[in-house]
PDB file of C-alpha atoms in Angstrom:
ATOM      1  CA  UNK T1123       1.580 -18.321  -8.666  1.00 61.00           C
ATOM      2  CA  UNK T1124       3.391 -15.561  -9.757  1.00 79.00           C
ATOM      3  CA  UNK T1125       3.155 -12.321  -7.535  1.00 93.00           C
ATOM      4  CA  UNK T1126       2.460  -8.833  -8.803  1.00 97.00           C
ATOM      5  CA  UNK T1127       5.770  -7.793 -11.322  1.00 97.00           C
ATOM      6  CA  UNK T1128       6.724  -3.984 -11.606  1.00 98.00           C
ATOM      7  CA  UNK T1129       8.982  -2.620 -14.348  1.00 98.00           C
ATOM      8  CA  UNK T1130      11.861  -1.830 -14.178  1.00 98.00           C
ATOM      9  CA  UNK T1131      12.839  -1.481 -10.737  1.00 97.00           C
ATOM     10  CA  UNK T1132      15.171   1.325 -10.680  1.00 97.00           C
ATOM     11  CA  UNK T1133      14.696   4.767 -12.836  1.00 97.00           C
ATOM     12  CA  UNK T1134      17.093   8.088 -13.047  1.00 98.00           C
ATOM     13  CA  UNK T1135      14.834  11.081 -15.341  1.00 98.00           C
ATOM     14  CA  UNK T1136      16.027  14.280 -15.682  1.00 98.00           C
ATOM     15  CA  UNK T1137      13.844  17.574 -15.148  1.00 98.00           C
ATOM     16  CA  UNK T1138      11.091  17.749 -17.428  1.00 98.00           C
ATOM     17  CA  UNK T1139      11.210  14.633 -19.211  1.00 98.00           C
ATOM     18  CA  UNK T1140       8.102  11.947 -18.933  1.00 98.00           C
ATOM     19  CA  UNK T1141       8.665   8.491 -17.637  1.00 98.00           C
ATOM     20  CA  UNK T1142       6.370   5.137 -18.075  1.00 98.00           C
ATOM     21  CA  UNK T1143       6.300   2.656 -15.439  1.00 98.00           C
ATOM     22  CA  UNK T1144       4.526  -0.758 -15.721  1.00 98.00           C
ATOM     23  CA  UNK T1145       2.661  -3.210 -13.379  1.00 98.00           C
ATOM     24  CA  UNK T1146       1.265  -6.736 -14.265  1.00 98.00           C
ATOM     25  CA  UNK T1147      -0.698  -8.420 -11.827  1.00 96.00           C
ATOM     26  CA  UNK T1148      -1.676 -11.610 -10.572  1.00 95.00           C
ATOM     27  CA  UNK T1149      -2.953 -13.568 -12.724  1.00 94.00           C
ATOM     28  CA  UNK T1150      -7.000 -13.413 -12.354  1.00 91.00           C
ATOM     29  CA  UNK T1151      -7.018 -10.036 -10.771  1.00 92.00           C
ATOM     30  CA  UNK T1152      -8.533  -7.264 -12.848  1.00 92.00           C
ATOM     31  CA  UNK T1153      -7.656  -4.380 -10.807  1.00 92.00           C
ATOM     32  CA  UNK T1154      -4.440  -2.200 -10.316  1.00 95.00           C
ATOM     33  CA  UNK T1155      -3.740   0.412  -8.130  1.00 95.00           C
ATOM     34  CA  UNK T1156      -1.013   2.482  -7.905  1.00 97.00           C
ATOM     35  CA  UNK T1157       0.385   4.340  -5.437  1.00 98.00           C
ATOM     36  CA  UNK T1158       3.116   6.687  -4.836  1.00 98.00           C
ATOM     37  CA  UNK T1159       5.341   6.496  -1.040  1.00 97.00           C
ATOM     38  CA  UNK T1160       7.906   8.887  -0.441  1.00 95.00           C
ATOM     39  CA  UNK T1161       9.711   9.966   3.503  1.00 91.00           C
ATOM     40  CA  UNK T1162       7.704  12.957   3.528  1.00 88.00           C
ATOM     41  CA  UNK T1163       3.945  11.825   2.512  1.00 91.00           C
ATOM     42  CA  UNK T1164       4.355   8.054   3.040  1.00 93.00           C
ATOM     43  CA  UNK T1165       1.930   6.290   1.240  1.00 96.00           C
ATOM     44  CA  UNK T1166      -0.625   8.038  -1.481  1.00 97.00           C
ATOM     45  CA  UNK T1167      -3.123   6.942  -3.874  1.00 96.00           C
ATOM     46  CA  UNK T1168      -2.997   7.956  -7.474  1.00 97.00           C
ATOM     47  CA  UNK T1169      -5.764   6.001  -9.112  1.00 95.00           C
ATOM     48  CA  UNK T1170      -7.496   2.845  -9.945  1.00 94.00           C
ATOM     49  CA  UNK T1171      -7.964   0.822 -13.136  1.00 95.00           C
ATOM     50  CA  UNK T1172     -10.738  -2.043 -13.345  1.00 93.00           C
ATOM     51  CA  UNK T1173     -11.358  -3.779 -16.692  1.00 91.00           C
ATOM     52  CA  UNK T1174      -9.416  -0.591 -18.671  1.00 95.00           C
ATOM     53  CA  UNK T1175     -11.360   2.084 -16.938  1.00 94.00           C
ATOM     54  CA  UNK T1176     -10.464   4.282 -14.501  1.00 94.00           C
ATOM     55  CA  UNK T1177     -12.750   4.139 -11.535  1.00 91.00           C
ATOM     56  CA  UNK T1178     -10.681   6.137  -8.692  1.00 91.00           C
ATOM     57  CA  UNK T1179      -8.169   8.869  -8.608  1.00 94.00           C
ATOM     58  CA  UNK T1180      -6.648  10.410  -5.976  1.00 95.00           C
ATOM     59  CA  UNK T1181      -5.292  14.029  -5.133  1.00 95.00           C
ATOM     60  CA  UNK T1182      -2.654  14.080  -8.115  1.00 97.00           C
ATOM     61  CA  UNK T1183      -1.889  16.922 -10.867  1.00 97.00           C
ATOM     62  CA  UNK T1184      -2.815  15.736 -14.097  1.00 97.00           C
ATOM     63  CA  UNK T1185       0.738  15.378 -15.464  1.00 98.00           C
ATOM     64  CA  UNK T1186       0.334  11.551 -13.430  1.00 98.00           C
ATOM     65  CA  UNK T1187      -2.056   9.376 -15.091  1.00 98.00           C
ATOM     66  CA  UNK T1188      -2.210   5.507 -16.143  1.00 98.00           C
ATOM     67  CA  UNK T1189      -4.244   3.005 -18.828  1.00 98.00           C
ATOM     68  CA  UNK T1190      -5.065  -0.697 -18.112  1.00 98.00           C
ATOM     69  CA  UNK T1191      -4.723  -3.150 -20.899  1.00 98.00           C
ATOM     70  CA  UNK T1192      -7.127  -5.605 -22.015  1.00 96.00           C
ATOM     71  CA  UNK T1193      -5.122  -7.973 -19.819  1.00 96.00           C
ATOM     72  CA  UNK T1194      -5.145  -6.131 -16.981  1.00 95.00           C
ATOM     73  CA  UNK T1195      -1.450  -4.587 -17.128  1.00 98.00           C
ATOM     74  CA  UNK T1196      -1.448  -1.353 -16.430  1.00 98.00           C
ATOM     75  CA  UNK T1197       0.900   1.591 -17.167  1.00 98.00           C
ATOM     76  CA  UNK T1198       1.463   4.483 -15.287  1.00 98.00           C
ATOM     77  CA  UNK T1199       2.913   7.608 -17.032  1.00 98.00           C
ATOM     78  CA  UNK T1200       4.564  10.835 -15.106  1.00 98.00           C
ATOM     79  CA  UNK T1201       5.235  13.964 -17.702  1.00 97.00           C
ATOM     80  CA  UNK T1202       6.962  16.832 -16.962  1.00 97.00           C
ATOM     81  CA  UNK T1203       8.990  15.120 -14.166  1.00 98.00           C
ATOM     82  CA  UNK T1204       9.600  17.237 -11.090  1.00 98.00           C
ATOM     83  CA  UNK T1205      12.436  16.498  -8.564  1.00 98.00           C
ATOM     84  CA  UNK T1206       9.523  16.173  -6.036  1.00 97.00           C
ATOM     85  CA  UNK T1207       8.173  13.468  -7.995  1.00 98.00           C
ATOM     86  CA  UNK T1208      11.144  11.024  -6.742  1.00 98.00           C
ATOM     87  CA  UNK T1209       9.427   7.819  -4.972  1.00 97.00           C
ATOM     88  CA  UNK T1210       8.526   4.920  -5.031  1.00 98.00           C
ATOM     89  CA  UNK T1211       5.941   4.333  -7.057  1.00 98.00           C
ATOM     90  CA  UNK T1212       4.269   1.156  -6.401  1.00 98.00           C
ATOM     91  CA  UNK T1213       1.123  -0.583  -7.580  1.00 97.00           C
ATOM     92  CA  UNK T1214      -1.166  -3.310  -6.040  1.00 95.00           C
ATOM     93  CA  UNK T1215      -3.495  -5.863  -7.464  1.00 94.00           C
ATOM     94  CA  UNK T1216      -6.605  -7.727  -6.405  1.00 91.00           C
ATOM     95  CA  UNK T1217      -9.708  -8.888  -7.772  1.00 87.00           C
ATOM     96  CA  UNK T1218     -11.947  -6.043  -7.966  1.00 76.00           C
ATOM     97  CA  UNK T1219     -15.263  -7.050  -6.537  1.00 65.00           C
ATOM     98  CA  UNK T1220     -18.753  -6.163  -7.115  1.00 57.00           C
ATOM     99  CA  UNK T1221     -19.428  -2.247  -5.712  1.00 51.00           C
ATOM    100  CA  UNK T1222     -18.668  -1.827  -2.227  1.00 49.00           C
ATOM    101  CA  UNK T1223     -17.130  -5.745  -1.780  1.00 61.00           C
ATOM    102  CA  UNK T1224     -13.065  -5.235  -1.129  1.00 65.00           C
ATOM    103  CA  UNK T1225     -10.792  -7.877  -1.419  1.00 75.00           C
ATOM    104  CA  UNK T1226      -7.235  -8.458  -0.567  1.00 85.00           C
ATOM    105  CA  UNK T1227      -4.552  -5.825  -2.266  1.00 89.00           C
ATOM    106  CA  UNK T1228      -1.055  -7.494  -2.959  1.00 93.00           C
ATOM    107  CA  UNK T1229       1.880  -4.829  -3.862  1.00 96.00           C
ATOM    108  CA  UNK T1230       4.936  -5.837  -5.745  1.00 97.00           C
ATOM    109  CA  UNK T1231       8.439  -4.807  -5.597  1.00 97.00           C
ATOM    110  CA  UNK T1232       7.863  -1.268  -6.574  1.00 97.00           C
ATOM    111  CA  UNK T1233       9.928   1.310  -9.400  1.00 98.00           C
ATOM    112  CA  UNK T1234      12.407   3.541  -7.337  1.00 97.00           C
ATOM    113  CA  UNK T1235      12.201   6.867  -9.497  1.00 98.00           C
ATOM    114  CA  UNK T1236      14.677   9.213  -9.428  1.00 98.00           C
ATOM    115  CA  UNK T1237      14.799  12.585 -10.939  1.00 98.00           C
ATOM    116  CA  UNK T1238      17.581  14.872 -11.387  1.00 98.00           C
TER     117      UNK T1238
ATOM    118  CA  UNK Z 213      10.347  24.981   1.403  1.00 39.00           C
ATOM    119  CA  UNK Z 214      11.813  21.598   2.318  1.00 41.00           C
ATOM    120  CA  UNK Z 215       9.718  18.737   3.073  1.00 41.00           C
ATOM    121  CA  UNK Z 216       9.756  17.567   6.504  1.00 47.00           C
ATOM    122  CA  UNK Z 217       9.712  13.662   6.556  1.00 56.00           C
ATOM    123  CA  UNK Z 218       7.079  11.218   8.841  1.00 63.00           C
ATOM    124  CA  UNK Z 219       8.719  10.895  12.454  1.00 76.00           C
ATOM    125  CA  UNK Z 220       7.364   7.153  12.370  1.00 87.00           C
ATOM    126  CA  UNK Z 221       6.717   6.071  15.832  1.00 92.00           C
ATOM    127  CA  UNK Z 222       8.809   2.963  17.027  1.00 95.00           C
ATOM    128  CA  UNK Z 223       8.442  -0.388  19.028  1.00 96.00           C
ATOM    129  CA  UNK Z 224      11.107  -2.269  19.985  1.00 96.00           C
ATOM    130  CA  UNK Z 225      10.921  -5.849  21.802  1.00 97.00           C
ATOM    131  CA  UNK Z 226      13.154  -8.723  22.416  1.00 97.00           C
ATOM    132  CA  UNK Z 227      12.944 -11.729  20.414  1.00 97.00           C
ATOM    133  CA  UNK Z 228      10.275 -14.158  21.779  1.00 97.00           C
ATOM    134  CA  UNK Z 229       8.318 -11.390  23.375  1.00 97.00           C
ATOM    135  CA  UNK Z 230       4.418 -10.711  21.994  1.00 97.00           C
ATOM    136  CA  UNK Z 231       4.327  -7.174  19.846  1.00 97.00           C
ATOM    137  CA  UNK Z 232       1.600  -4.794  19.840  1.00 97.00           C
ATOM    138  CA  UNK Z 233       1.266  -2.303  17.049  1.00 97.00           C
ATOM    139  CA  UNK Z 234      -1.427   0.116  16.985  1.00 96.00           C
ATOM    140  CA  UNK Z 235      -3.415   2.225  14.473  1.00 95.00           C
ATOM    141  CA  UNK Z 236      -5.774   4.988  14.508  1.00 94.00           C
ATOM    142  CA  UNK Z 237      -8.311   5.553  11.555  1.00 92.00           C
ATOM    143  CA  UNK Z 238     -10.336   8.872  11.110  1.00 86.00           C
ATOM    144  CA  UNK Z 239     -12.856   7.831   8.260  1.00 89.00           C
ATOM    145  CA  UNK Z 240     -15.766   6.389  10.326  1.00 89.00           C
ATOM    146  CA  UNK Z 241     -17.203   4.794   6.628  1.00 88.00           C
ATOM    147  CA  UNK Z 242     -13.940   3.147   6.535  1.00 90.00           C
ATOM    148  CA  UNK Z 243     -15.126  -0.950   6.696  1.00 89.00           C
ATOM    149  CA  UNK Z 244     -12.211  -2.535   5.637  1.00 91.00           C
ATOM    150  CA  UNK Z 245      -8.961  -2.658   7.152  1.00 94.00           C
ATOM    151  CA  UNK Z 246      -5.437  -4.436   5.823  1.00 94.00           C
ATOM    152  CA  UNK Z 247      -1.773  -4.439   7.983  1.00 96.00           C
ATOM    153  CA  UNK Z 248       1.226  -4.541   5.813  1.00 97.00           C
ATOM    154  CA  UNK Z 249       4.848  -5.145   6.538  1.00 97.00           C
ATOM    155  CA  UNK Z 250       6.906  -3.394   4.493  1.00 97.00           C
ATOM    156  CA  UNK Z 251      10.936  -4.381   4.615  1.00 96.00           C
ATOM    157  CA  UNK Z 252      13.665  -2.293   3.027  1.00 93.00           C
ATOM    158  CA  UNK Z 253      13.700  -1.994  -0.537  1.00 89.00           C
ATOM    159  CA  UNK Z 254      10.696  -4.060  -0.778  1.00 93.00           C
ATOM    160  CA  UNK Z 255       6.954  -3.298  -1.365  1.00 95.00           C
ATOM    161  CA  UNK Z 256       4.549  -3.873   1.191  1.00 96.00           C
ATOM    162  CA  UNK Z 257       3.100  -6.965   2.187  1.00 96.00           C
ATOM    163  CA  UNK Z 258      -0.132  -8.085   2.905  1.00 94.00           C
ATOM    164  CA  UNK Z 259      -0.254  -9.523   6.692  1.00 96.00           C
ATOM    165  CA  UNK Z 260      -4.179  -9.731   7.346  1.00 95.00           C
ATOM    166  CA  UNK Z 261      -7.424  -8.449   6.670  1.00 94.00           C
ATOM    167  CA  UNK Z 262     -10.413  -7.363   8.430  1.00 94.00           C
ATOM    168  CA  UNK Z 263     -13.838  -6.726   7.622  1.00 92.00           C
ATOM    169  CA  UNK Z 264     -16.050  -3.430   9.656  1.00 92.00           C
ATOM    170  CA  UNK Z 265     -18.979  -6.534  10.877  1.00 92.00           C
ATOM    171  CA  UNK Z 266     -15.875  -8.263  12.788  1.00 95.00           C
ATOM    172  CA  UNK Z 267     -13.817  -6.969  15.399  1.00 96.00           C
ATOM    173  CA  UNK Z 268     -10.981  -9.622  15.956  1.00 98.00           C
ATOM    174  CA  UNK Z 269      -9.236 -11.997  13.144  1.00 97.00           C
ATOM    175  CA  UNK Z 270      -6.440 -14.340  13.680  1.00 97.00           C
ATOM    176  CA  UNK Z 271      -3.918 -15.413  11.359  1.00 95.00           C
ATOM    177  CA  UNK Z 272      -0.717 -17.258  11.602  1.00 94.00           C
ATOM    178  CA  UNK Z 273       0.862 -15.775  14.717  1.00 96.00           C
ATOM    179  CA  UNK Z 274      -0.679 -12.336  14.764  1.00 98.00           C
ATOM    180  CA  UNK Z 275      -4.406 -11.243  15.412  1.00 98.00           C
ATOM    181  CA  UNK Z 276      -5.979  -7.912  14.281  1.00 98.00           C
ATOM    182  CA  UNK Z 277      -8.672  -6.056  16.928  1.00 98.00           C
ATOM    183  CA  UNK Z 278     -11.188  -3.557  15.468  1.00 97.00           C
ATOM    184  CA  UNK Z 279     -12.438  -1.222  17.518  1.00 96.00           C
ATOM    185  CA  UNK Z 280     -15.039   0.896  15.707  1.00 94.00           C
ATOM    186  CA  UNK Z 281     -16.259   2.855  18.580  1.00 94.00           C
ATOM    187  CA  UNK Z 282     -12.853   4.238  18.658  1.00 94.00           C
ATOM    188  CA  UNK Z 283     -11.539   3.698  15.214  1.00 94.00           C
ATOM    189  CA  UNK Z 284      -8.384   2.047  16.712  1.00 95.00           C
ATOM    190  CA  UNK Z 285      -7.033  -1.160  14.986  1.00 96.00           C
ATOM    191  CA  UNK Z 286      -4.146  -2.873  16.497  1.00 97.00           C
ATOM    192  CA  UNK Z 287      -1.976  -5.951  15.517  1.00 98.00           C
ATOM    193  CA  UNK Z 288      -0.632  -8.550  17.504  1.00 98.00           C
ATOM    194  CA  UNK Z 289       2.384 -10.406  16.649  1.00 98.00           C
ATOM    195  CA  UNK Z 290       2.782 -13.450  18.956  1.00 98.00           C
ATOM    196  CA  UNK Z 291       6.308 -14.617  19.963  1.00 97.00           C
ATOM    197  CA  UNK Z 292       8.204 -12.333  17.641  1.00 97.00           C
ATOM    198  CA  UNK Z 293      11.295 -12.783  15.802  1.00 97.00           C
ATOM    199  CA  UNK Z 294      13.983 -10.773  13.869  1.00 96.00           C
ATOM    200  CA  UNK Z 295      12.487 -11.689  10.924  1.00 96.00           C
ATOM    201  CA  UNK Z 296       9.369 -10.055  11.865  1.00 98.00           C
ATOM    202  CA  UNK Z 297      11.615  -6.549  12.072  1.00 97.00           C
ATOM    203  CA  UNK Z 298      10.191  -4.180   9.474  1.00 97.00           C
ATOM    204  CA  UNK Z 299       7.634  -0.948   8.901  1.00 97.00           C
ATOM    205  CA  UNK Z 300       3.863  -1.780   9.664  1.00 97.00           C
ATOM    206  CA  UNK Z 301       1.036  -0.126   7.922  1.00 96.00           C
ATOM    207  CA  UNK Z 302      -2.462  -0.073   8.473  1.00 95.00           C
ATOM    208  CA  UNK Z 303      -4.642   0.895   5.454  1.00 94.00           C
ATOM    209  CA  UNK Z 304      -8.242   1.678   5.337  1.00 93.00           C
ATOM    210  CA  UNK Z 305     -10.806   1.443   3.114  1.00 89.00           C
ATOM    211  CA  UNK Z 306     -13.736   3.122   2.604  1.00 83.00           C
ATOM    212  CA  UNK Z 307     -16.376   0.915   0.496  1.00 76.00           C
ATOM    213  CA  UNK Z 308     -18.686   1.862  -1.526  1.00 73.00           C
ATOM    214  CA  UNK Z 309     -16.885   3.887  -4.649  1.00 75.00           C
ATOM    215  CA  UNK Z 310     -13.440   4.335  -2.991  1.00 79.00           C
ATOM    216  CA  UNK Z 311     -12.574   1.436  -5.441  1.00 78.00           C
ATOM    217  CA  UNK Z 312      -9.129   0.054  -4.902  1.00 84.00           C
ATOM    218  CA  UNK Z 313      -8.392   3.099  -2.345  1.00 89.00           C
ATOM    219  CA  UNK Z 314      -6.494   2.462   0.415  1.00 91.00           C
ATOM    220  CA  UNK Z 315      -5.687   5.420   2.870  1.00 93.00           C
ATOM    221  CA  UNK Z 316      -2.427   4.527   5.234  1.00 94.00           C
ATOM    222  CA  UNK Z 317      -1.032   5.165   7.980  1.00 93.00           C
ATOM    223  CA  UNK Z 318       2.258   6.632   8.496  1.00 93.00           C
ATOM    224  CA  UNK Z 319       3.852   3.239  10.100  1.00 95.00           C
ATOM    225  CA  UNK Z 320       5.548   1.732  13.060  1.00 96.00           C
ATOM    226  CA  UNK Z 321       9.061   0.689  12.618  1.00 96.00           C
ATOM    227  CA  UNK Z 322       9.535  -2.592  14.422  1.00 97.00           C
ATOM    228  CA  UNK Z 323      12.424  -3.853  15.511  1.00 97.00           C
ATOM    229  CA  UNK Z 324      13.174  -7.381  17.324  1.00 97.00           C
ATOM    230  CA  UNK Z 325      16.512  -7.808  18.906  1.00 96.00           C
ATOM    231  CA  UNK Z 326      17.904 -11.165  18.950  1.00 92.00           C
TER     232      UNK Z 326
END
């Protein structure tokens, strides 16, 4: 079964331009998170996709935001880049339960951003 | 100004020995709880779960302990190995319509010398 698969892994952006990172999870899982981990913050949500809607977003400016396809990959895009936006960006799948019912979160590899 | 990074706290053992990492929470509506491990260059990964109506689970060679009076969560890694050296998180979650939210922790660098 194949594990959660981010592209691409590696990224160098210079000031101000926009970047588009991508995340397809395991198979049968119909959410995505994604998540942003850096030295200084560690490990922060961004927001939530479940069945192409956003359900959750975290305490991001509005220059981050993602989509979910109708097969539950989901795209994260970053405009405007910022040298403080370098991190890892990573994104984790699971099923997405009924309201309230959480199930097991599985990362992959992650997309090491860099901006000059 | 210049960003000061996380002073992660550290636990180092000797191979063989039993590992204890622990993990304060603040949300009290927090009633789920994962550990990752989380090696260089590589995302995290999931070690074990626990739901807020349990307060121990056992896996293969580690155990997680809830304590909700407290909000402490610990994991135990029984007869450790190098392998085993990495970050741990502990994530939260908060139910209800913190959908796919995890908080974390800052993380415990292990390390397990041979």
């Amino acid at each position: 079964k194949a594990g959660v698969t981010q592209t691409p892994r590696y990224l160098i952006k210079t000031r101000g331009q926009q970047v588009t990172l991508s995340c397809s999870p395991i198979s049968g899982h119909r959410s995505v998170s994604w998540y942003q981990q850096t030295p200084g913050q560690g490990l922060q949500f961004l927001f939530e996709y479940f069945s192409e809607t956003q359900r959750n977003k975290g305490n991001f400016p509005g220059r981050f935001s993602g989509r979910q396809f109708s097969n539950s990959r989901s795209e994260m895009n970053v405009s405007t880049l910022e040298l403080g936006d370098s991190a890892l960006y990573l994104c984790a799948s699971s099923f997405g339960g009924p309201v309230g019912m959480n199930t097991e979160a599985f990362f992959g590899q992650g997309t090491r951003l860099t901006v000059v | 100004g210049e960003s000061v990074g996380l002073h992660l706290p550290t636990l180092s053992v000797q191979e063989g020995d039993n590992s204890i990492i622990n993990c304060a929470y603040s949300n009290s509506a927090s009633d789920y709880f994962i550990w990752y491990k989380q090696e260089s260059g590589k995302g995290p990964q999931f070690i074990i779960d626990i739901r807020s109506n349990m307060d121990k689970r056992q896996g293969q060679r580690v155990t997680v302990l809830l304590n909700k009076t407290v909000k402490h969560l610990s994991l135990q890694i029984a007869a450790t190995q190098p392998g085993d050296s990495a970050v741990y998180f502990c994530a939260e979650n908060a139910g209800g319509t913190s959908y796919g939210k995890l908080t974390f922790g800052q993380g415990t660098i292990l390390t397990v010398h041979p």
